[in-house]
Amino acid sequence: MSQPVRRRRKRFPFHIVVFLAPATLVYTVFMVYPLADSLRLSLFAPGEAGREIFVGIANYLTLLTDPLWSDRFWGALKNNFVFFVIHMLVQNPIGLLLAALLSSRVLPGRNTYRTLIFTPTMLSVVIIGFVWQLILSPLWGVAEDLMGLVWLDGLFAPWLGLEGSALITLALISVWQFVGIPMMLIYAALLSIPDDLIDAATVDGANHYQVFWRIKLPLIWPTIGIVSILTFVGNFNAFDLIYAVKGALAGPNFSTDIMGTLFYRTFFGFQLQLGNPTMGATVATLMFLIILLGVMIYFFIVQRRLQRYEL
Amino acid sequence: MSGSLLSGSGWSGVLAAVAIAWPAANAAAEPLIIESWRNDDLVIWQDQIIPAFNAQHPDIEVVFAPSAPAEYNAALNAKLEAGTAGDLITCRPFDASLALFVAGHLESLNGLAGLENFSDVAKSAWVTDDGSTVFCLPMASVIHGFIYNKEAFEELGLSEPTTVSEFNAVLDALKEDGSYAPISMGTADQWESATMGFQNIGPNYWNGEAGRLALISGDGHLTDAAYVDAFKALAAWKPYLPRGFEAQSYPDSQNLFSLGRAAIYPAGSWDISVFNSQAFFEMGAFPPPVPAGQDTCYISDHTDIALAVNATSTQKAAARTFLEWMTTAEFADIYSNALPGFFSLSNHSVTLEDPLANDFLSWRGECESTIRNSYQILSRGEPNLENQLWNVSAQVINGTLTPEQAAAEAQAGLANWYPPQQ
C-alpha cells in the first residue's frame, strides 16, 4: 500500500551560506578580485593625462612577439623551467630519499636529523641568500677552503657571478632551503602505511628494497604528485631568492631572470626605468595562465592515472 | 618551492603602511615625515640636521623615515598612489621625479624663498622640460673618481696617475707586487661596472657635457669612437680585478678596500664617509685619468639628491618652512660637512673639514663637470639606457661582450625608441 507522498518544501539551507561565507568573502576580496582586476588591467595601456585606454590584447602581442619584450619574456620562461626542472630532479628525489631513511626504524637520531633538515625552510629567504653569498664568495667564502680539504679547490669558481652557472647555483640554494617540505610530506605518507602490509611482504620473502619499490612507493605516488604540483606553483611564483641575491636586473646578462623578477621590473620599474602597471599586469596574467595550465595538465592527465589504494 | 611572490609583496605593503601610520597616530602634533633612500644618513639627520632646524623652529617636529635604496622608487610610487607617503619626498634626479610631478604628486616650488641660491645647472635635474617649474629643492651632487690607499702607494713608490698610461703603469706595478688587489671592483651588482666604471672614466672620452648633449640632440652616437674607447679602457681593467670579481658585490668591494687588501677603489664620493669610519690607513683621491694627448679633464659631478613637498601633504606650510631653511648657508654647511662626499648644490661657499672630500671638491676647479649621460631624457623609453649600460658594462668587464658589441647594443636600444637617434 502506498501512501501519498506529501511534498514538503525544503527550507533554504541557510547554515551552508553561513559556513561558506567567511572563506568566500575573504577569497573574493583578497584573491579573486585582485586577480580579475589585473586581468582587466592587462588589456589597457597608459594614455594621455594618466588615463588608461583599452587596447585589447595588444600588450600580449607586444610581450610575446616584439623582440624588445619577447627576448626577456621567453628568456625568463626558459630560466624558470630550468629552475623548476632542477627542483624536480634534485629537491624531490632527495626529499624522497631522506623521508625513506627517516622512516626506517633502524636509523639512530632520526628525530634530530628531521629537525635539522627542516630548519632552513623556516628561515627567511633573505638570510639564506646572504649566508650562501658569503659561503660562495671568492673573497671570504669558506667554500673554497672546504673544497681544499678534499683537494677539489681547483674546481672552485665564482659560480654566482658566471652566466653559465648562476641560475643553477641559485636553484640549488633554493633546493637546499626547501628540501624539508617534500621530505616531511612524504615522511608523513610513509608513516601512514600500515605495518601489516610490510610485515606480510616480509613474511612473503621481500627484502628492504623490494618492500620500498613494490609496497611503499606505489602507496606514496599521490603524495609525490602533490609535492610536484606544489613545486611547480612555488617555482613559477618564485622571486625572493633571485631578488635578494642578484637584484631585480637578475644578472649577469639576465641569466637568472625568471618570471617573478621580470614582473617586478616591469610593474614597479627599476632605477631610472619607470614602472609600467599595464604591462606588468600582462606579465602577471601570463604567469597565472602558465601556472593554471601546469596545474590543469597535472589534474587532468597525471592525477587520473595515479592509482589509489584503500588502506 | 619558494614563497609566493604575490602574497609576499602584499604583506610587506601592509607592514610598510602600518609603519608609516604608526608615528603619526601616536604623536600629539603631526610630525613632518621625510621619505628617503639614504638610510645610511639616519643618524646624521637625527643628531645634526633636525636639531639644527628645531633650534629655529621648535614647533615643527621632523621625522626622517628612510627605506632601502633598491626599494625606494617602487615603495615610494606605491605609497604615493595609496596616499600614505610622507610630507617631504627625497627626489631622484631627472625622469623619476619629473614623472612624479607630472602625475601631480609633487608641489611646484616656484616662488620658494631662497631658491635664488641655486644655479640653473643645480636645478637642471628637477625642472620641467621647458624650464619653467622647479619641483624639488636641490640638495647635493656626488663626484666620481678614484680613492687609493696612500700607504700602499708609498710602500711601492707609486704616485697619483694623471694619464691613462700612468694609470696602467700603476696597475702593472701593483699587480707585479701582488700584495694588493690593484682595483677593488666586482661585476655581480652590475651597476658598479656602469656607474663606478663607465660613467666614472667615460666623460674624459666623450668630452663631458659636449658628448652628453650630442647624444641627446642625435649628433653623437654610442657607436662613436669615444664610447667604444671608454668601453675598451673599462675592458682593460679585467686582469687587475680581484679573483672571482664576477661574484663580487658592492659591499665586498668596499670591504676589500677598507680592509687594506686593495690599492685603488673606483669611487663615488658617497663612499668617503663609509671609508672614513672603516679604513684605518691614509687615503687619497685622484680624478679619472685622461687619455693620451688630452689637456682638459672631465669629471662626473652628478646632481643626485633633492627634496620636494608631497602634493597631498596636510602640512604644506611647515614643509615649505623646512625647505626654506634648507636653502640657507647653515644647512649647506651642516650637510656638506656631516656627509662628506655629498657636495651642496647651493651657491654658498662651504668649507669642508674632511681632506678626502676636499680633494674631490677641488676637481670642480680643475676639470669640466658633467653628469651621467644616461640620466637626462635618454632613459625615458624601452629599453632603458641606464639598465642597458649596467648590463653591457658588466659584460665588457667579464669579457662576454667586446667593447664594439657593447656600444652597438646600447646604440640599438637607444635607436629603438629615441627619434633623434633613429
XYZ file of C-alpha atoms in Angstrom:
733
model
C 0.000 0.000 0.000
C 1.441 3.265 -0.939
C 0.892 6.422 0.962
C 0.548 9.672 -0.927
C 3.843 11.493 -0.745
C 3.419 14.833 0.937
C 5.719 17.155 -0.816
C 7.070 19.473 1.711
C 9.025 22.495 0.587
C 12.535 22.179 1.846
C 13.759 25.076 3.865
C 16.587 27.008 2.172
C 19.811 25.694 3.767
C 20.946 28.956 5.360
C 23.526 27.235 7.501
C 25.500 26.336 4.363
C 25.641 30.001 3.380
C 26.766 30.935 6.858
C 29.537 28.367 6.810
C 30.711 29.233 3.300
C 30.513 32.995 3.678
C 33.761 33.753 5.551
C 36.013 31.819 3.177
C 34.133 33.010 0.094
C 34.275 36.638 1.173
C 37.936 36.570 2.118
C 38.904 34.771 -1.097
C 36.820 37.078 -3.230
C 38.157 40.264 -1.718
C 41.801 39.256 -1.448
C 42.285 36.733 -4.266
C 39.546 36.686 -6.910
C 39.011 40.427 -7.202
C 42.736 41.372 -7.478
C 43.226 38.558 -9.999
C 40.282 39.686 -12.100
C 41.385 43.303 -11.848
C 44.912 42.552 -13.026
C 43.372 40.614 -15.925
C 41.384 43.744 -16.763
C 44.435 45.992 -16.351
C 46.435 43.868 -18.794
C 44.024 44.891 -21.573
C 44.777 48.593 -21.111
C 47.702 50.886 -21.848
C 48.653 54.213 -20.286
C 47.255 57.088 -22.332
C 47.233 60.859 -22.062
C 46.939 62.533 -18.647
C 47.212 59.348 -16.638
C 44.090 57.806 -18.223
C 44.188 54.195 -19.279
C 42.939 53.302 -22.716
C 41.601 49.932 -23.830
C 43.970 48.174 -26.232
C 42.627 44.614 -26.292
C 45.353 42.010 -26.490
C 47.987 44.434 -27.814
C 50.050 44.090 -24.620
C 50.159 40.331 -25.040
C 51.213 40.603 -28.671
C 53.987 43.029 -27.701
C 55.188 40.838 -24.875
C 55.203 37.677 -26.974
C 56.409 38.997 -30.331
C 58.219 42.375 -30.051
C 61.894 41.331 -29.747
C 62.433 44.041 -27.143
C 59.996 42.371 -24.768
C 59.817 38.829 -26.065
C 63.559 38.200 -25.609
C 63.130 38.976 -21.921
C 59.856 37.059 -21.638
C 60.994 33.844 -23.319
C 64.348 34.094 -21.545
C 62.601 34.368 -18.190
C 60.257 31.496 -19.064
C 63.159 29.277 -20.121
C 65.102 30.125 -16.960
C 62.009 29.421 -14.916
C 61.729 25.952 -16.490
C 65.388 25.270 -15.727
C 64.740 26.399 -12.149
C 61.748 24.041 -11.934
C 63.499 21.080 -13.560
C 66.392 21.342 -11.101
C 63.926 21.298 -8.221
C 62.155 18.255 -9.663
C 65.380 16.371 -10.352
C 67.225 17.279 -7.173
C 64.895 18.503 -4.451
C 62.150 15.902 -4.736
C 64.310 12.759 -5.134
C 66.467 13.880 -2.204
C 63.308 14.618 -0.222
C 62.063 11.120 -1.006
C 65.389 9.553 -0.055
C 65.542 11.463 3.223
C 61.952 10.548 4.039
C 62.687 6.871 3.331
C 65.753 6.989 5.580
C 63.937 8.833 8.350
C 61.034 6.395 8.359
C 63.288 3.389 8.744
C 63.272 2.165 12.290
C 66.984 1.371 12.436
C 68.417 4.857 11.988
C 69.560 6.338 15.299
C 68.987 10.067 15.949
C 66.426 10.412 13.174
C 64.343 12.999 15.049
C 67.391 15.236 15.275
C 68.092 14.881 11.563
C 64.467 15.578 10.768
C 64.572 18.861 12.695
C 67.933 19.915 11.298
C 66.988 19.245 7.693
C 63.713 21.116 8.090
C 65.277 24.161 9.813
C 66.381 26.099 6.666
C 62.790 26.004 5.405
C 61.762 28.183 8.317
C 64.489 30.795 7.773
C 63.908 33.973 5.779
C 64.960 33.756 2.139
C 66.937 36.955 2.609
C 69.047 35.271 5.291
C 69.503 32.180 3.123
C 70.600 34.343 0.200
C 73.016 36.318 2.331
C 74.522 33.256 4.010
C 75.088 31.434 0.717
C 76.541 34.527 -0.920
C 79.067 34.620 1.906
C 79.775 30.883 1.756
C 80.341 31.013 -2.002
C 82.184 34.356 -2.008
C 85.531 34.081 -3.795
C 86.923 36.693 -1.394
C 85.887 35.488 2.044
C 83.802 32.385 1.482
C 84.502 29.068 3.172
C 83.506 27.046 0.091
C 86.966 27.140 -1.468
C 88.697 26.188 1.794
C 86.284 23.338 2.409
C 86.831 22.060 -1.124
C 90.555 22.340 -0.489
C 90.221 19.780 2.322
C 89.323 17.189 -0.295
C 91.739 18.575 -2.926
C 88.909 19.962 -5.062
C 89.705 23.667 -4.685
C 90.915 23.746 -8.283
C 87.281 23.332 -9.304
C 86.120 26.388 -7.371
C 84.698 29.260 -9.423
C 82.659 32.389 -8.613
C 79.540 30.436 -9.538
C 77.024 33.098 -8.556
C 78.644 35.572 -10.937
C 79.077 33.443 -14.065
C 76.460 33.449 -16.778
C 76.600 29.690 -17.175
C 76.290 28.713 -13.531
C 74.455 31.498 -11.673
C 70.947 30.140 -12.239
C 71.885 26.547 -11.392
C 73.626 27.723 -8.221
C 70.579 29.724 -7.151
C 68.300 26.769 -7.885
C 70.475 24.513 -5.747
C 70.431 27.045 -2.900
C 66.643 27.039 -3.122
C 66.678 23.223 -3.128
C 68.831 23.251 -0.007
C 66.373 25.557 1.708
C 63.148 23.809 0.764
C 64.095 20.131 0.664
C 62.437 19.811 4.078
C 58.943 20.243 2.652
C 58.853 17.222 0.289
C 60.701 15.307 2.977
C 58.028 15.999 5.599
C 55.077 15.367 3.268
C 56.484 12.076 2.006
C 57.585 11.111 5.500
C 54.027 11.581 6.756
C 52.720 9.456 3.890
C 55.237 6.707 4.645
C 54.245 6.677 8.306
C 50.610 6.158 7.386
C 51.361 2.853 5.628
C 50.081 0.087 7.964
C 52.730 -2.212 9.385
C 50.645 -5.255 8.431
C 51.376 -4.695 4.753
C 55.109 -4.532 5.318
C 55.045 -7.486 7.709
C 53.091 -9.522 5.172
C 55.550 -8.649 2.424
C 58.482 -9.559 4.668
C 56.884 -12.899 5.504
C 56.451 -13.487 1.784
C 60.212 -13.081 1.435
C 60.571 -9.478 0.209
C 63.796 -7.694 1.195
C 64.065 -3.978 2.127
C 64.477 -2.798 -1.465
C 61.558 -4.839 -2.690
C 59.405 -3.543 0.150
C 60.273 0.013 -0.819
C 59.836 -0.302 -4.566
C 56.841 -2.638 -4.601
C 54.906 -1.683 -1.467
C 55.806 1.776 -0.193
C 56.459 3.682 -3.413
C 53.131 2.778 -5.081
C 51.358 3.922 -1.946
C 53.047 7.332 -1.835
C 52.763 8.246 -5.539
C 49.763 10.525 -4.842
C 51.833 12.424 -2.272
C 54.736 12.735 -4.701
C 52.226 14.087 -7.216
C 51.090 16.753 -4.757
C 54.698 17.619 -3.961
C 55.394 18.047 -7.672
C 52.480 20.378 -8.222
C 53.419 22.430 -5.148
C 56.965 22.666 -6.503
C 55.641 23.798 -9.879
C 53.421 26.517 -8.434
C 56.113 27.656 -5.993
C 58.823 27.826 -8.668
C 56.750 29.794 -11.147
C 55.865 32.247 -8.385
C 59.463 32.410 -7.160
C 61.082 35.808 -6.882
C 62.537 36.448 -3.461
C 65.777 34.455 -3.612
C 66.791 35.834 -7.019
C 65.902 39.360 -5.947
C 67.813 39.022 -2.674
C 70.963 37.671 -4.306
C 71.069 39.144 -7.823
C 68.734 42.155 -7.634
C 65.849 42.927 -9.971
C 68.082 43.111 -13.053
C 68.865 39.402 -12.464
C 72.374 39.426 -13.905
C 74.777 38.549 -15.322
C 73.114 39.396 -18.634
C 69.667 38.290 -17.382
C 70.858 34.725 -16.904
C 68.967 34.456 -13.596
C 65.885 36.351 -14.747
C 62.692 34.420 -14.003
C 59.031 35.356 -14.346
C 58.912 36.900 -10.868
C 61.847 39.278 -11.439
C 60.569 40.170 -14.908
C 57.209 41.010 -13.375
C 58.805 43.104 -10.632
C 60.938 45.118 -13.054
C 58.039 45.671 -15.402
C 55.380 46.529 -12.846
C 57.342 48.529 -10.283
C 60.138 49.808 -12.514
C 63.799 49.712 -11.670
C 66.215 52.593 -11.098
C 65.611 55.008 -13.974
C 63.104 52.654 -15.598
C 59.628 53.707 -14.571
C 57.023 51.147 -13.657
C 54.540 50.066 -16.311
C 51.486 48.716 -14.451
C 49.568 47.593 -17.535
C 52.494 45.660 -18.996
C 53.242 44.339 -15.515
C 49.671 43.089 -15.286
C 50.193 41.377 -18.632
C 53.241 39.559 -17.288
C 51.325 38.665 -14.119
C 48.404 37.312 -16.132
C 50.712 35.173 -18.240
C 52.319 33.851 -15.044
C 48.840 32.980 -13.822
C 47.952 31.253 -17.103
C 51.196 29.263 -17.149
C 50.598 28.070 -13.615
C 46.958 27.323 -14.412
C 47.989 25.315 -17.465
C 50.516 23.322 -15.473
C 48.032 22.560 -12.719
C 45.387 21.541 -15.275
C 47.795 19.207 -17.039
C 48.525 17.652 -13.694
C 44.904 17.211 -12.652
C 43.547 16.006 -15.993
C 46.422 13.829 -17.130
C 48.621 12.775 -14.226
C 46.259 12.684 -11.279
C 43.704 10.470 -13.095
C 46.263 7.813 -13.847
C 47.506 7.606 -10.288
C 46.139 4.522 -8.650
C 44.928 4.971 -5.105
C 44.709 2.171 -2.609
C 42.270 1.930 0.246
C 44.356 1.227 3.320
C 59.369 25.652 -3.532
C 59.563 29.333 -2.782
C 57.321 31.785 -1.010
C 54.687 33.168 -3.309
C 55.517 36.486 -4.876
C 52.065 37.947 -4.657
C 51.326 37.194 -1.049
C 54.888 38.197 -0.086
C 54.721 41.658 -1.578
C 51.195 42.123 -0.290
C 52.274 41.650 3.277
C 55.283 43.918 3.050
C 52.989 46.593 1.656
C 50.670 46.244 4.623
C 53.603 46.370 7.035
C 55.028 49.454 5.348
C 51.661 51.163 5.616
C 51.460 50.314 9.299
C 54.998 51.573 9.866
C 54.163 54.891 8.259
C 50.882 55.334 10.055
C 52.290 54.488 13.464
C 54.280 57.617 14.381
C 51.505 59.839 13.043
C 48.923 58.156 15.196
C 50.983 58.464 18.343
C 52.307 61.996 18.274
C 50.295 64.898 19.612
C 51.044 67.281 16.710
C 51.645 65.514 13.428
C 55.343 65.469 12.557
C 56.753 66.145 9.108
C 57.801 62.809 7.629
C 60.724 62.725 5.197
C 60.807 59.871 2.684
C 64.342 58.971 1.637
C 66.544 56.158 0.326
C 69.503 57.408 2.364
C 69.134 55.012 5.293
C 72.887 55.412 5.887
C 72.195 59.023 6.913
C 69.635 58.305 9.612
C 71.955 59.238 12.485
C 73.112 62.463 10.820
C 69.554 63.608 10.280
C 68.541 62.725 13.820
C 71.583 64.157 15.588
C 72.592 67.144 13.477
C 70.239 68.333 10.778
C 66.872 68.078 12.528
C 68.152 69.548 15.869
C 69.699 72.486 13.951
C 66.346 73.085 12.256
C 64.461 72.766 15.533
C 66.735 75.352 17.138
C 64.958 77.868 14.904
C 61.588 76.170 14.526
C 60.949 74.293 17.760
C 57.252 73.874 16.929
C 57.800 71.675 13.852
C 58.617 68.061 14.572
C 60.512 66.316 11.766
C 60.950 62.564 11.340
C 63.435 61.121 8.868
C 61.939 57.812 7.652
C 64.239 56.214 5.062
C 63.759 52.921 3.201
C 66.287 50.655 1.480
C 67.861 52.307 -1.605
C 66.995 49.488 -4.006
C 63.344 49.529 -2.994
C 62.888 53.255 -2.652
C 61.432 54.065 -6.079
C 58.982 51.172 -6.052
C 57.976 51.713 -2.427
C 57.574 55.471 -2.883
C 55.446 55.101 -6.006
C 53.201 52.620 -4.238
C 52.861 54.877 -1.183
C 52.099 57.950 -3.305
C 49.428 56.042 -5.205
C 47.924 54.878 -1.935
C 48.163 58.333 -0.327
C 50.329 57.124 2.558
C 53.619 58.795 1.589
C 55.368 61.284 3.891
C 55.195 65.082 3.656
C 58.657 65.607 2.207
C 59.858 63.389 -0.620
C 63.519 62.877 -1.429
C 63.906 63.219 -5.193
C 65.926 61.024 -7.508
C 67.306 63.149 -10.350
C 65.533 63.630 -13.692
C 62.729 61.486 -15.045
C 61.762 59.552 -11.931
C 60.928 62.811 -10.134
C 59.596 64.532 -13.241
C 57.101 61.691 -13.615
C 56.008 62.191 -10.013
C 55.499 65.898 -10.670
C 53.578 65.305 -13.893
C 51.369 62.804 -12.076
C 50.543 65.540 -9.558
C 52.348 64.020 -6.583
C 54.783 66.908 -6.039
C 54.165 70.614 -5.365
C 55.648 73.315 -7.556
C 58.399 75.144 -5.646
C 58.357 78.297 -7.771
C 58.466 81.317 -5.508
C 60.080 79.498 -2.606
C 62.203 81.951 -0.644
C 65.875 81.065 -1.066
C 65.503 79.274 -4.403
C 67.680 82.014 -5.916
C 70.654 80.470 -4.095
C 70.790 77.653 -6.667
C 72.227 77.858 -10.179
C 70.319 76.642 -13.223
C 72.718 73.693 -13.552
C 71.973 72.712 -9.971
C 68.249 72.864 -10.642
C 68.506 71.188 -14.071
C 67.707 67.737 -12.760
C 64.450 68.862 -11.185
C 62.736 71.272 -13.576
C 60.098 70.654 -16.214
C 61.443 70.184 -19.752
C 60.589 73.811 -20.623
C 62.493 75.020 -17.551
C 59.505 76.889 -16.137
C 58.766 74.980 -12.940
C 61.105 73.720 -10.235
C 59.608 70.879 -8.201
C 62.475 69.668 -5.994
C 64.944 71.676 -3.957
C 68.487 70.597 -4.984
C 70.473 69.202 -2.076
C 73.692 67.647 -3.257
C 75.774 66.173 -6.036
C 78.231 63.297 -5.991
C 81.568 63.231 -7.794
C 83.265 60.195 -9.296
C 86.951 59.468 -9.115
C 89.399 57.005 -7.607
C 90.224 56.635 -3.916
C 93.552 54.981 -3.217
C 95.444 53.554 -0.274
C 98.222 56.108 0.325
C 100.278 53.737 2.416
C 100.256 51.119 -0.318
C 101.293 53.728 -2.879
C 104.145 54.952 -0.658
C 105.257 51.399 0.079
C 105.624 50.694 -3.638
C 106.868 54.162 -4.534
C 103.870 54.983 -6.705
C 102.371 58.401 -7.331
C 98.901 59.566 -8.362
C 98.432 58.857 -12.085
C 97.075 61.661 -14.240
C 97.042 59.973 -17.651
C 95.709 56.614 -18.757
C 99.200 55.285 -19.460
C 100.372 56.325 -15.981
C 97.277 54.681 -14.556
C 98.080 51.438 -16.375
C 101.695 51.605 -15.189
C 100.483 51.922 -11.586
C 98.171 48.944 -12.069
C 101.004 46.863 -13.533
C 103.277 47.732 -10.612
C 100.578 46.764 -8.115
C 99.869 43.510 -9.906
C 103.537 42.639 -10.068
C 103.982 43.280 -6.357
C 100.970 41.128 -5.633
C 100.250 42.180 -2.047
C 97.242 44.296 -3.038
C 94.450 43.725 -5.484
C 95.109 46.613 -7.924
C 91.433 47.622 -8.370
C 88.624 46.763 -5.988
C 85.555 46.318 -8.100
C 83.186 43.478 -8.958
C 80.578 42.906 -11.627
C 77.993 40.969 -9.610
C 75.822 44.008 -8.902
C 76.219 45.331 -12.465
C 75.644 48.982 -11.501
C 79.169 49.151 -10.116
C 80.569 48.442 -13.579
C 78.397 51.117 -15.167
C 78.447 53.834 -12.509
C 81.894 53.436 -10.941
C 83.442 52.261 -14.193
C 81.877 53.537 -17.386
C 80.377 56.794 -16.068
C 83.481 57.474 -13.975
C 86.146 57.312 -16.689
C 83.833 57.979 -19.650
C 83.485 61.807 -19.591
C 87.194 62.089 -20.472
C 86.489 60.179 -23.687
C 83.266 61.875 -24.768
C 84.341 65.349 -23.578
C 81.819 65.723 -20.800
C 78.795 67.892 -21.475
C 79.582 68.224 -25.195
C 79.310 64.481 -25.706
C 76.324 64.109 -23.428
C 74.343 66.828 -25.187
C 75.339 65.441 -28.599
C 73.745 62.118 -27.651
C 70.543 63.926 -26.703
C 70.480 66.002 -29.900
C 71.271 62.970 -32.032
C 74.570 64.396 -33.342
C 76.580 61.808 -31.445
C 76.041 58.065 -31.238
C 77.033 55.438 -28.723
C 78.873 53.632 -31.518
C 81.240 56.623 -31.919
C 84.898 56.013 -31.181
C 84.638 57.907 -27.885
C 82.242 55.368 -26.388
C 83.999 52.325 -27.819
C 87.260 53.679 -26.374
C 85.635 54.174 -22.977
C 84.448 50.549 -23.071
C 87.941 49.464 -24.186
C 89.501 51.269 -21.234
C 86.997 49.518 -18.967
C 87.685 46.098 -20.500
C 91.388 46.646 -19.776
C 90.625 46.558 -16.036
C 89.782 42.862 -16.056
C 93.265 41.470 -15.272
C 93.604 43.882 -12.349
C 90.359 42.990 -10.586
C 90.299 40.623 -7.599
C 89.957 36.920 -8.294
C 86.319 35.921 -8.653
C 85.242 39.524 -9.317
C 82.261 38.127 -11.262
C 80.644 37.251 -7.933
C 81.979 40.262 -6.019
C 79.251 42.615 -4.820
C 79.442 46.309 -3.968
C 79.832 45.751 -0.191
C 82.579 43.214 -0.999
C 84.429 45.879 -2.995
C 84.078 48.413 -0.178
C 85.283 45.923 2.422
C 88.201 44.720 0.333
C 89.452 48.289 0.060
C 88.733 49.387 3.625
C 90.469 46.245 4.960
C 93.605 47.341 3.129
C 93.604 44.425 0.699
C 93.120 46.521 -2.438
C 95.005 49.613 -3.544
C 92.615 51.547 -5.795
C 88.871 51.892 -5.470
C 86.763 53.361 -8.294
C 84.614 55.593 -6.149
C 81.581 57.672 -5.895
C 82.206 60.449 -3.402
C 79.441 58.991 -1.200
C 81.902 56.229 -0.269
C 84.036 58.743 1.637
C 82.017 58.643 4.842
C 81.961 54.824 4.800
C 85.726 54.640 4.385
C 86.382 57.353 6.970
C 84.744 55.192 9.602
C 86.091 51.829 8.423
C 89.539 52.263 6.886
C 92.490 52.714 9.241
C 95.025 53.949 6.714
C 95.579 57.247 4.991
C 93.610 57.692 1.776
C 93.994 59.960 -1.195
C 91.963 60.542 -4.317
C 92.696 61.264 -7.958
C 90.317 62.224 -10.768
C 89.746 59.863 -13.713
C 92.993 59.750 -15.742
C 92.939 61.494 -19.123
C 93.719 59.697 -22.403
C 96.995 60.480 -24.141
C 97.255 63.946 -25.665
C 94.264 65.453 -23.890
C 94.680 68.578 -21.763
C 91.225 69.057 -20.350
C 89.960 66.650 -17.727
C 86.282 65.911 -17.243
C 84.582 64.653 -14.119
C 81.157 63.278 -13.400
C 79.689 65.767 -10.899
C 76.280 64.230 -10.768
C 73.206 66.012 -9.412
C 71.955 63.284 -7.172
C 69.531 64.276 -4.470
C 66.833 66.865 -3.796
C 63.763 67.328 -1.640
C 60.148 68.001 -2.625
C 56.799 68.604 -0.972
C 54.158 65.902 -1.290
C 51.131 67.473 -3.002
C 48.743 65.633 -0.698
C 50.559 66.599 2.490
C 48.333 68.101 5.175
C 51.158 70.344 6.368
C 52.469 72.072 3.289
C 53.248 75.289 5.164
C 55.516 73.511 7.633
C 57.100 71.523 4.798
C 57.875 74.733 2.893
C 59.349 76.253 6.047
C 61.691 73.280 6.224
C 62.682 73.651 2.566
C 63.296 77.389 3.033
C 65.638 76.583 5.885
C 67.400 74.134 3.577
C 68.303 76.957 1.176
C 70.400 78.691 3.854
C 74.167 78.603 4.238
C 73.647 76.950 7.618
C 72.111 73.844 6.065
C 74.690 73.746 3.248
C 77.443 73.814 5.846
C 75.931 71.181 8.141
C 75.011 68.874 5.277
C 78.287 69.038 3.364
C 80.339 68.514 6.497
C 78.113 65.883 8.087
C 78.044 63.928 4.863
C 81.477 64.302 3.314
C 81.079 63.239 -0.293
C 77.716 64.901 -0.811
C 78.525 68.338 -2.103
C 75.955 71.048 -1.605
C 74.489 72.406 -4.814
C 73.771 75.875 -3.413
C 75.944 78.872 -4.224
C 77.027 79.363 -0.607
C 80.723 78.751 -0.187
C 81.288 75.888 2.184
C 84.476 74.958 3.987
C 84.988 71.210 4.165
C 86.869 69.768 7.101
C 87.316 66.355 5.508
C 90.562 66.261 3.446
C 89.374 63.459 1.151
C 86.101 65.246 0.404
C 88.080 68.421 -0.198
C 90.175 66.552 -2.786
C 87.034 65.623 -4.671
C 85.594 69.123 -4.384
C 88.814 70.693 -5.656
C 88.394 68.941 -9.028
C 85.427 71.199 -9.737
C 88.036 73.953 -10.214
C 90.456 71.875 -12.312
C 88.178 69.845 -14.543
C 84.974 70.337 -16.513
C 81.880 68.972 -14.785
C 79.260 66.827 -16.424
C 76.558 64.418 -15.283
C 75.931 60.762 -16.133
C 74.964 60.648 -19.790
C 72.088 58.206 -19.440
C 70.137 60.223 -16.884
C 68.590 63.134 -18.752
C 65.890 62.165 -21.278
C 67.800 59.120 -22.631
C 66.367 56.655 -20.127
C 62.747 57.508 -20.879
C 61.956 54.661 -23.239
C 62.244 50.939 -23.608
C 64.822 49.517 -23.365
C 66.058 51.742 -20.604
C 69.541 53.079 -21.459
C 70.719 53.119 -17.852
C 69.765 49.471 -17.331
C 71.391 48.583 -20.639
C 74.613 50.291 -19.617
C 74.635 48.251 -16.401
C 74.280 45.062 -18.370
C 76.804 45.773 -21.117
C 79.399 47.393 -18.830
C 79.405 44.307 -16.603
C 79.637 42.088 -19.674
C 82.503 44.103 -21.147
C 84.478 43.614 -17.947
C 83.504 39.946 -17.706
C 84.742 39.557 -21.266
C 81.436 38.219 -22.598
C 80.953 41.248 -24.892
C 83.576 43.143 -26.866
C 83.620 46.946 -26.490
C 82.296 47.233 -30.056
C 79.422 44.843 -29.358
C 78.561 46.667 -26.149
C 78.464 50.033 -27.919
C 76.387 48.594 -30.762
C 73.912 47.008 -28.360
C 73.436 50.203 -26.357
C 73.032 52.241 -29.557
C 70.497 49.785 -30.978
C 68.486 50.022 -27.771
C 68.502 53.820 -27.865
C 67.641 53.935 -31.567
C 64.686 51.690 -30.860
C 62.672 54.441 -29.231
C 64.550 57.774 -29.354
C 63.747 59.641 -32.607
C 66.917 61.805 -32.762
C 68.991 58.613 -32.742
C 66.947 56.831 -35.425
